[in-house]
Coordinates of C-alpha atoms and ligand atoms in Angstrom, one line a residue:
M1 CA 112.9 146.9 109.5
T2 CA 113.1 149.0 112.2
V3 CA 112.8 146.7 115.5
H4 CA 111.6 148.4 118.6
E5 CA 111.9 146.7 122.2
S6 CA 108.9 148.4 123.5
V7 CA 105.6 150.0 122.6
L8 CA 107.0 153.1 123.9
D9 CA 109.9 152.9 121.5
A10 CA 106.9 152.9 118.7
I11 CA 106.6 156.7 119.6
G12 CA 107.9 158.9 117.1
D13 CA 110.0 158.6 114.3
T14 CA 107.4 159.5 111.6
P15 CA 107.5 159.4 108.1
L16 CA 107.7 162.5 105.7
V17 CA 105.5 162.0 102.7
R18 CA 105.9 164.0 99.7
L19 CA 102.6 165.5 98.6
R20 CA 102.7 164.6 94.9
R21 CA 99.0 164.9 94.0
L22 CA 97.9 167.6 96.0
G23 CA 101.1 169.6 95.6
E24 CA 100.9 169.1 91.6
G25 CA 101.5 172.7 90.1
L26 CA 102.8 174.1 93.3
R27 CA 106.5 175.5 93.0
P28 CA 107.7 174.3 96.3
K29 CA 107.9 170.7 97.9
V30 CA 105.2 170.3 100.4
Y31 CA 105.8 167.2 103.0
A32 CA 103.2 165.9 105.0
K33 CA 104.6 164.6 108.6
L34 CA 102.4 161.6 109.3
E35 CA 101.7 161.5 112.9
F36 CA 99.2 159.2 112.9
Q37 CA 102.0 156.8 112.5
N38 CA 102.8 157.0 116.2
I39 CA 101.7 153.5 117.9
G40 CA 98.6 155.3 119.5
G41 CA 97.8 156.6 116.2
S42 CA 98.2 160.5 116.8
V43 CA 100.9 163.3 117.6
K44 CA 99.5 163.3 121.1
D45 CA 101.3 160.0 122.0
R46 CA 104.7 162.1 122.2
A47 CA 103.5 164.5 124.8
A48 CA 101.7 161.9 126.6
L49 CA 104.9 159.6 127.1
S50 CA 107.0 162.9 127.9
M51 CA 104.5 164.2 130.3
I52 CA 104.2 160.7 132.2
R53 CA 108.1 160.4 132.2
A54 CA 108.7 164.0 133.7
A55 CA 105.9 163.1 136.3
E56 CA 107.7 160.0 137.4
R57 CA 111.0 161.8 137.4
D58 CA 109.6 164.4 139.4
G59 CA 108.3 161.8 141.8
L60 CA 104.6 163.1 140.8
L61 CA 103.4 159.7 139.7
A62 CA 104.6 156.2 141.2
P63 CA 103.5 152.8 141.0
G64 CA 100.1 152.1 141.6
G65 CA 99.2 155.7 140.6
T66 CA 96.4 157.1 138.3
V67 CA 96.8 159.4 135.6
V68 CA 94.1 161.8 134.9
E69 CA 93.4 164.2 132.2
G70 CA 90.7 166.3 130.7
T71 CA 91.0 165.7 127.0
S72 CA 89.2 166.1 123.5
G73 CA 90.6 162.4 123.0
N74 CA 94.1 162.1 121.3
T75 CA 95.9 163.2 124.6
G76 CA 93.8 160.6 126.3
I77 CA 94.3 158.0 124.3
G78 CA 98.2 158.4 124.4
L79 CA 98.0 158.6 128.2
A80 CA 95.8 155.5 128.3
L81 CA 98.5 153.6 126.3
V82 CA 101.2 154.6 128.2
A83 CA 99.5 154.2 131.4
A84 CA 98.5 150.6 130.5
H85 CA 102.0 149.8 129.5
L86 CA 103.4 151.1 132.6
G87 CA 100.4 149.6 134.8
Y88 CA 98.9 153.0 135.7
R89 CA 95.0 153.3 136.1
A90 CA 93.9 156.0 133.4
V91 CA 91.0 158.4 134.0
V92 CA 89.8 160.6 131.3
F93 CA 87.4 163.5 131.1
A94 CA 86.2 164.1 127.7
P95 CA 84.0 166.4 126.1
A96 CA 80.3 165.0 125.1
A97 CA 81.0 166.1 121.6
T98 CA 83.9 163.7 121.2
A99 CA 84.0 161.6 118.1
A100 CA 82.3 158.0 119.3
E101 CA 85.2 156.3 117.7
K102 CA 87.7 158.1 120.0
I103 CA 85.9 157.3 123.3
R104 CA 85.7 153.7 122.2
L105 CA 89.1 153.7 122.0
L106 CA 90.0 155.0 125.3
R107 CA 87.9 152.5 126.9
A108 CA 89.9 149.9 124.5
Y109 CA 92.9 150.9 126.2
G110 CA 91.6 150.3 129.6
A111 CA 90.8 153.9 130.3
E112 CA 87.8 155.1 132.6
V113 CA 86.0 157.7 130.3
H114 CA 83.7 160.7 132.1
L115 CA 81.6 162.6 129.3
V116 CA 81.3 166.2 130.2
S117 CA 79.3 169.1 128.9
D118 CA 81.7 170.9 126.6
F119 CA 80.7 174.6 126.5
V120 CA 80.6 176.4 130.1
P121 CA 83.1 178.9 131.3
R122 CA 86.4 178.0 132.5
S123 CA 85.4 179.2 136.0
H124 CA 82.2 176.7 136.0
P125 CA 83.1 173.7 138.4
G126 CA 81.6 171.7 135.4
H127 CA 84.4 172.8 132.8
L128 CA 86.1 169.8 131.7
A129 CA 89.7 170.8 133.2
N130 CA 87.9 171.6 136.6
R131 CA 86.3 167.9 136.9
A132 CA 89.7 166.7 135.8
A133 CA 91.4 168.3 138.7
A134 CA 88.6 168.0 141.0
F135 CA 88.8 164.3 140.6
A136 CA 92.7 164.3 140.7
A137 CA 92.7 166.3 144.0
A138 CA 90.1 163.7 145.4
T139 CA 91.9 160.8 144.5
P140 CA 95.0 159.4 146.7
G141 CA 98.1 159.0 143.7
A142 CA 96.5 160.7 141.4
W143 CA 98.5 162.8 138.7
L144 CA 97.2 165.6 136.4
A145 CA 98.8 165.8 133.3
Q146 CA 97.5 169.5 132.5
Q147 CA 98.8 169.0 129.0
Y148 CA 97.8 172.8 128.1
D149 CA 100.2 174.3 130.7
N150 CA 102.8 171.2 131.2
P151 CA 106.4 172.2 129.8
A152 CA 106.9 168.4 129.1
N153 CA 104.3 168.7 126.4
P154 CA 106.4 171.2 124.2
A155 CA 109.6 169.5 125.4
A156 CA 108.5 166.4 123.7
H157 CA 108.4 168.1 120.0
E158 CA 111.5 170.2 120.9
V159 CA 113.3 166.9 121.1
S160 CA 111.6 164.7 118.7
T161 CA 109.4 166.2 116.1
G162 CA 111.7 169.2 115.2
P163 CA 115.0 167.2 115.0
E164 CA 113.0 164.6 112.8
I165 CA 112.0 167.6 110.5
W166 CA 115.4 168.6 110.4
R167 CA 117.1 165.6 109.6
D168 CA 114.5 164.1 107.2
T169 CA 114.5 167.3 105.1
A170 CA 118.5 167.4 105.5
G171 CA 118.0 171.1 106.9
R172 CA 116.2 172.2 103.8
V173 CA 112.8 172.8 105.8
T174 CA 111.8 176.6 105.0
H175 CA 108.1 176.7 106.4
F176 CA 106.4 174.5 109.2
V177 CA 102.6 174.5 109.3
A178 CA 100.5 173.0 112.3
S179 CA 97.1 173.5 113.7
V180 CA 97.4 174.5 117.4
G181 CA 95.7 173.2 120.0
T182 CA 97.5 173.0 123.5
G183 CA 100.3 174.7 121.1
G184 CA 102.9 171.9 122.5
T185 CA 103.5 170.6 119.0
I186 CA 103.9 173.6 117.2
S187 CA 106.0 175.6 120.1
G188 CA 108.3 172.7 120.5
T189 CA 109.0 171.8 116.9
A190 CA 109.0 175.3 116.0
R191 CA 111.7 176.3 118.8
F192 CA 113.8 173.4 117.6
L193 CA 113.6 174.4 113.7
K194 CA 114.0 178.4 114.7
H195 CA 117.2 177.3 116.6
A196 CA 119.0 174.7 114.0
S197 CA 118.1 177.3 111.1
G198 CA 119.1 180.3 112.9
G199 CA 115.7 181.6 112.9
S200 CA 115.1 181.5 109.3
V201 CA 112.4 178.8 109.1
Q202 CA 108.8 180.5 109.0
V203 CA 106.4 179.2 111.6
I204 CA 102.7 179.2 110.3
A205 CA 99.8 178.5 112.8
A206 CA 96.6 177.0 110.8
D207 CA 93.6 178.0 112.8
P208 CA 89.9 176.9 112.7
D209 CA 87.9 179.8 111.6
H210 CA 86.3 180.9 115.3
S211 CA 89.2 180.0 117.2
T212 CA 90.6 183.3 119.4
Y213 CA 94.4 182.4 118.6
G214 CA 94.0 183.6 115.1
G215 CA 91.6 186.4 115.8
G216 CA 88.3 184.7 116.0
D217 CA 85.2 185.3 118.3
G218 CA 85.7 182.0 120.2
G219 CA 82.7 180.3 118.6
A220 CA 81.8 176.8 118.6
K221 CA 83.3 174.8 115.6
Y222 CA 83.4 171.4 114.1
V223 CA 87.2 170.3 113.9
E224 CA 88.0 168.7 117.2
G225 CA 91.8 169.1 119.1
A226 CA 92.8 172.4 117.3
G227 CA 91.9 176.2 117.8
H228 CA 90.7 178.0 120.9
A229 CA 87.1 178.5 121.9
L230 CA 86.1 181.0 124.4
H231 CA 82.4 181.2 126.3
P232 CA 81.2 184.5 126.3
D233 CA 80.7 184.2 130.2
S234 CA 84.5 183.8 130.7
T235 CA 85.9 186.9 132.0
E236 CA 89.5 186.2 130.7
D237 CA 90.7 184.2 127.4
I238 CA 93.5 182.3 129.1
W239 CA 95.8 180.6 126.4
P240 CA 97.6 177.5 127.3
E241 CA 101.6 178.1 128.6
A242 CA 102.3 175.2 126.4
F243 CA 101.7 177.8 123.6
D244 CA 104.8 180.0 122.8
I245 CA 103.0 182.5 120.7
A246 CA 106.5 184.3 120.3
L247 CA 107.2 181.7 117.7
V248 CA 104.3 181.8 115.1
D249 CA 105.0 184.0 112.5
R250 CA 101.7 183.9 110.7
Y251 CA 98.2 182.5 111.0
F252 CA 95.9 181.1 108.4
R253 CA 92.2 181.0 109.5
I254 CA 90.7 178.1 108.0
T255 CA 86.9 177.7 107.9
D256 CA 85.2 174.3 108.9
K257 CA 84.5 173.7 105.5
E258 CA 87.7 174.2 104.1
S259 CA 89.3 172.0 106.6
I260 CA 86.8 168.7 106.1
L261 CA 86.7 169.3 102.4
T262 CA 90.6 169.2 102.3
A263 CA 90.8 166.4 104.4
R264 CA 88.4 164.6 102.1
R265 CA 90.5 165.6 98.9
A266 CA 93.5 164.4 100.7
A267 CA 91.8 161.0 100.7
R268 CA 90.5 160.8 97.5
E269 CA 93.4 162.4 95.4
E270 CA 96.6 161.8 97.6
G271 CA 95.4 158.2 99.1
L272 CA 96.0 160.0 102.5
L273 CA 93.1 159.6 105.3
I274 CA 93.8 162.5 107.6
G275 CA 91.7 163.8 110.4
G276 CA 90.1 167.6 110.5
T277 CA 92.7 169.2 112.0
S278 CA 95.0 167.7 109.3
G279 CA 92.6 169.2 107.0
T280 CA 93.1 172.6 108.6
A281 CA 96.8 172.1 108.7
L282 CA 96.7 170.8 104.8
A283 CA 94.7 173.8 103.9
A284 CA 97.2 176.5 105.0
A285 CA 99.9 174.5 103.5
L286 CA 98.6 174.6 100.2
R287 CA 97.6 178.2 100.4
L288 CA 101.1 179.0 101.7
A289 CA 102.6 176.7 99.1
E290 CA 101.1 179.1 96.5
E291 CA 102.7 182.1 97.5
L292 CA 106.1 180.4 97.4
D293 CA 108.9 179.6 94.8
E294 CA 110.9 176.4 94.1
G295 CA 113.4 176.6 96.6
N296 CA 111.2 176.3 99.6
T297 CA 110.1 173.4 101.5
V298 CA 107.0 173.2 103.3
V299 CA 106.3 170.6 106.2
V300 CA 102.9 170.2 107.6
I301 CA 101.8 168.3 110.7
I302 CA 99.0 165.6 110.1
P303 CA 98.1 164.8 113.7
D304 CA 95.7 162.3 113.2
S305 CA 94.0 159.7 110.9
G306 CA 90.9 160.1 109.3
R307 CA 89.9 156.6 110.7
N308 CA 88.7 158.7 113.8
Y309 CA 86.1 160.5 111.7
L310 CA 84.5 157.9 109.2
S311 CA 81.2 158.6 110.7
T312 CA 81.6 162.3 110.4
Y313 CA 83.9 164.2 107.8
F314 CA 83.8 160.9 105.4
D315 CA 80.6 160.3 105.7
D316 CA 77.8 161.5 102.8
V317 CA 75.0 161.4 105.0
W318 CA 76.6 163.4 108.1
L319 CA 78.2 165.8 105.6
T320 CA 74.5 166.3 104.1
S321 CA 72.8 166.7 107.2
T322 CA 75.1 169.3 108.2
G323 CA 75.3 171.4 105.2
F324 CA 78.8 170.9 104.6
C325 CA 78.1 170.5 100.8
A326 CA 80.7 171.4 98.1
S327 CA 78.4 172.4 95.1
E328 CA 75.4 174.9 95.0
A329 CA 72.3 173.7 96.4
A330 CA 70.6 171.5 94.0
A331 CA 67.0 171.5 93.1
G332 CA 64.6 169.4 95.5
T333 CA 67.2 170.5 98.5
V334 CA 66.2 172.6 101.5
G335 CA 69.0 174.7 100.5
A336 CA 67.2 175.7 97.3
L337 CA 64.5 177.3 99.7
L338 CA 66.6 179.6 101.1
P339 CA 66.9 183.1 99.6
D340 CA 70.6 183.2 100.2
A341 CA 73.0 180.7 101.3
S342 CA 74.6 182.6 103.8
A343 CA 71.4 184.6 105.0
G344 CA 71.7 184.4 108.4
V345 CA 68.8 184.4 111.3
Q346 CA 67.8 186.6 114.1
L347 CA 69.7 185.9 117.3
L348 CA 68.6 186.7 121.0
A349 CA 70.9 186.7 124.2
T350 CA 70.0 183.1 125.5
G351 CA 69.2 184.9 129.2
L352 CA 66.3 187.1 128.0
T353 CA 63.1 186.5 129.7
V354 CA 59.8 185.9 127.6
S355 CA 58.9 189.5 127.9
A356 CA 62.2 191.0 127.2
A357 CA 62.8 188.7 124.2
A358 CA 59.4 189.5 122.9
R359 CA 60.1 193.4 123.3
E360 CA 63.7 193.0 121.4
L361 CA 62.1 191.3 118.3
T362 CA 59.4 193.8 118.0
R363 CA 61.8 196.5 118.3
R364 CA 63.6 195.2 115.4
G365 CA 60.5 194.7 113.5
V366 CA 60.6 191.1 113.2
P367 CA 57.6 189.6 111.7
A368 CA 55.4 187.7 114.3
D369 CA 56.1 184.3 112.8
E370 CA 59.8 184.5 112.1
P371 CA 61.7 182.5 114.1
A372 CA 64.7 183.8 116.4
F373 CA 67.3 181.4 118.0
L374 CA 68.4 182.2 121.5
A375 CA 72.0 181.5 121.3
L376 CA 75.3 182.4 123.5
D377 CA 75.6 186.2 123.3
R378 CA 78.5 187.1 121.1
G379 CA 77.1 190.5 120.5
R380 CA 75.5 189.8 117.3
S381 CA 71.6 190.2 116.5
F382 CA 71.9 188.7 113.0
G383 CA 74.0 186.0 111.3
T384 CA 74.9 182.2 111.5
V385 CA 75.4 180.3 114.6
H386 CA 76.7 176.7 115.7
P387 CA 73.7 174.9 116.9
R388 CA 75.6 173.8 120.0
E389 CA 75.2 177.8 120.8
V390 CA 71.7 177.7 120.6
T391 CA 69.3 177.2 123.5
A392 CA 65.8 177.7 121.8
A393 CA 63.9 179.0 119.2
V394 CA 60.9 181.6 119.7
T395 CA 59.0 183.9 117.5
V396 CA 57.0 187.2 118.6
R397 CA 53.8 185.0 118.3
S398 CA 55.0 182.1 120.4
L399 CA 56.5 184.5 123.0
A400 CA 52.9 186.2 123.3
A401 CA 51.3 183.1 123.6
V402 CA 53.2 182.3 126.5
G403 CA 52.4 185.3 128.3
Q404 CA 48.6 185.2 127.4
S405 CA 48.5 181.6 128.7
D406 CA 50.3 182.5 132.1
P407 CA 51.1 186.2 132.7
L408 CA 53.7 185.0 135.4
A409 CA 55.4 183.1 132.6
A410 CA 56.3 186.4 131.1
D411 CA 59.2 187.1 133.5
E412 CA 60.8 183.4 132.8
P413 CA 63.5 182.7 130.9
A414 CA 62.3 182.5 126.9
A415 CA 64.6 179.4 126.6
L416 CA 62.2 177.6 128.6
H417 CA 59.5 178.3 126.5
G418 CA 61.1 177.5 123.0
I419 CA 59.2 176.1 119.9
P420 CA 60.5 172.6 118.6
F421 CA 62.6 172.7 115.8
S422 CA 64.8 170.0 113.8
L423 CA 68.2 170.5 112.2
V424 CA 68.5 169.9 108.6
G425 CA 71.4 170.3 106.3
T426 CA 71.3 172.6 103.1
G427 CA 71.6 169.4 101.0
T428 CA 69.0 167.4 102.5
A429 CA 66.1 166.6 100.1
V430 CA 63.1 168.2 100.9
A431 CA 61.1 164.6 100.1
D432 CA 63.0 163.3 102.9
L433 CA 61.8 165.6 105.7
A434 CA 59.1 164.5 108.2
L435 CA 56.4 167.6 107.8
E436 CA 54.6 167.6 110.9
A437 CA 52.3 170.6 112.0
G438 CA 53.8 173.6 113.0
Q439 CA 57.2 172.2 112.5
L440 CA 60.2 174.5 112.2
V441 CA 63.3 173.5 110.2
A442 CA 66.3 175.0 111.1
V443 CA 68.9 174.8 108.0
L444 CA 72.6 174.4 108.2
V445 CA 74.5 175.7 106.0
D446 CA 78.3 174.7 106.4
G447 CA 77.3 173.5 109.8
R448 CA 75.8 176.6 111.1
I449 CA 72.3 177.7 111.3
A450 CA 71.8 180.0 108.6
G451 CA 68.1 180.0 107.8
T452 CA 64.8 178.5 108.4
V453 CA 61.8 177.0 106.5
V454 CA 58.7 176.1 107.8
R455 CA 56.0 173.8 106.8
S456 CA 54.0 175.8 104.2
Q457 CA 56.9 176.3 102.2
L458 CA 58.0 172.8 102.4
R459 CA 54.5 170.9 101.5
P460 CA 54.0 171.9 98.2
L461 CA 57.4 170.8 97.0
A462 CA 57.6 167.6 99.1
L463 CA 54.3 166.8 97.2
S464 CA 55.7 167.6 93.8
E465 CA 58.9 165.2 94.8
S466 CA 56.7 162.4 95.5
Ligands
PLP501 C1 93.4 166.0 116.4 C2 94.4 167.2 116.9 N1 95.0 168.0 116.2 C3 95.8 168.7 116.6 C4 95.9 168.9 117.8 C5 96.8 169.9 118.1 O1 98.0 169.4 119.0 P1 98.6 170.3 120.0 O2 98.1 170.4 121.5 O3 100.4 169.9 120.2 O4 98.8 171.9 120.0 C6 95.4 168.1 118.8 C7 95.6 167.8 120.1 O5 95.1 167.0 121.0 C8 94.5 166.8 118.3 O6 93.9 166.2 119.0

């Protein structure tokens, strides 16, 4: 039995576990490195401890000081627990969409949490990083961790995660797979493994589908903690200094659906409860393993536990309401009403005025009652969209009515004159929908608005169900 002399000593030295069930039929050995075994429950404990120790060494953080960071959760939890142990105040700025469990955890460790709207351009003062920086600048004795650019973040993995993998596989690791948030985990670990293996270990970045790291459009996604989003109004796509892209040999792009369903499979088939980005990394590792022969050993990082996501990825109601359903649309569900599951919807740039939006829809020949969604402008006029990027729904008829009732309103932003709509997942039973007059229902397929249904379509079905 390992005895630790302090909580901080219980960070690192996580187990490698061979995936026997998920790896069945695959030629290489696939091992998961269980980072949720760190004392704070995630891979980020390593970076948090390393960054705080470096700040102390550099004289940036002293007794009575305050640790500040903008973080989607796990880094904050790591910083909060290390700060609690060492007697520092911890203040965390977190995106409003962060899982409720993580926010409660932060508060449990005594951190002060400020929730911040999470989808504004990097230059906006309200951006998470800018809010945290402004707070640190205004607070005497405060130190801003800046995990994205802090060299002590990847360094944590170069001195611990990498050597542990090398030691525990007796130097047999041939492929290393990890998701990328700040890039600290993949860069530090890869740097060590490349060096130890004379460059032969292959490094695979598992990237959420819309992330710009792997070539995506920067759009919003569901898995928290990995990938790189980009607000369309951002002038530059700035990648973290912690991420050394030269160390990555390949990117595997993994959809939200594949990440979530892989995490669920791991729980049900392997008995391993893992989070969303673990699902991303595991999906990539399993795909990679299909290509490899017996001589290979794949190690995949499992950044955190599924316990953080019991109310989302592991909740059947959440899964149904967001449209992440494994099977074909069943009879009696909203999905069965969509002509084509990935049909897509009309999209308009969110800044358009009432008259410009009406003109554009008319130019496209969109029927008067067909809804369109005002969304962050990613240069698409048709397709699926994450609901977080949508500001309003309109139709040619609703826009015309605005202009008729008040001609001056024609020059106002169309987003101020949206029609109400509700969001339902493709798996939602039609009988479960509240059918109010004029109600527009936006249907989520795999978490993105991919179609709409209106009351006239639903009424006969709902009646026949009851
Ligand atoms: C759940 C989860 N997965 C993956 C990562 C990515 O780790 P890194 O920032 O080291 O790239 C993070 C980082 O916060 C995370 O919280």
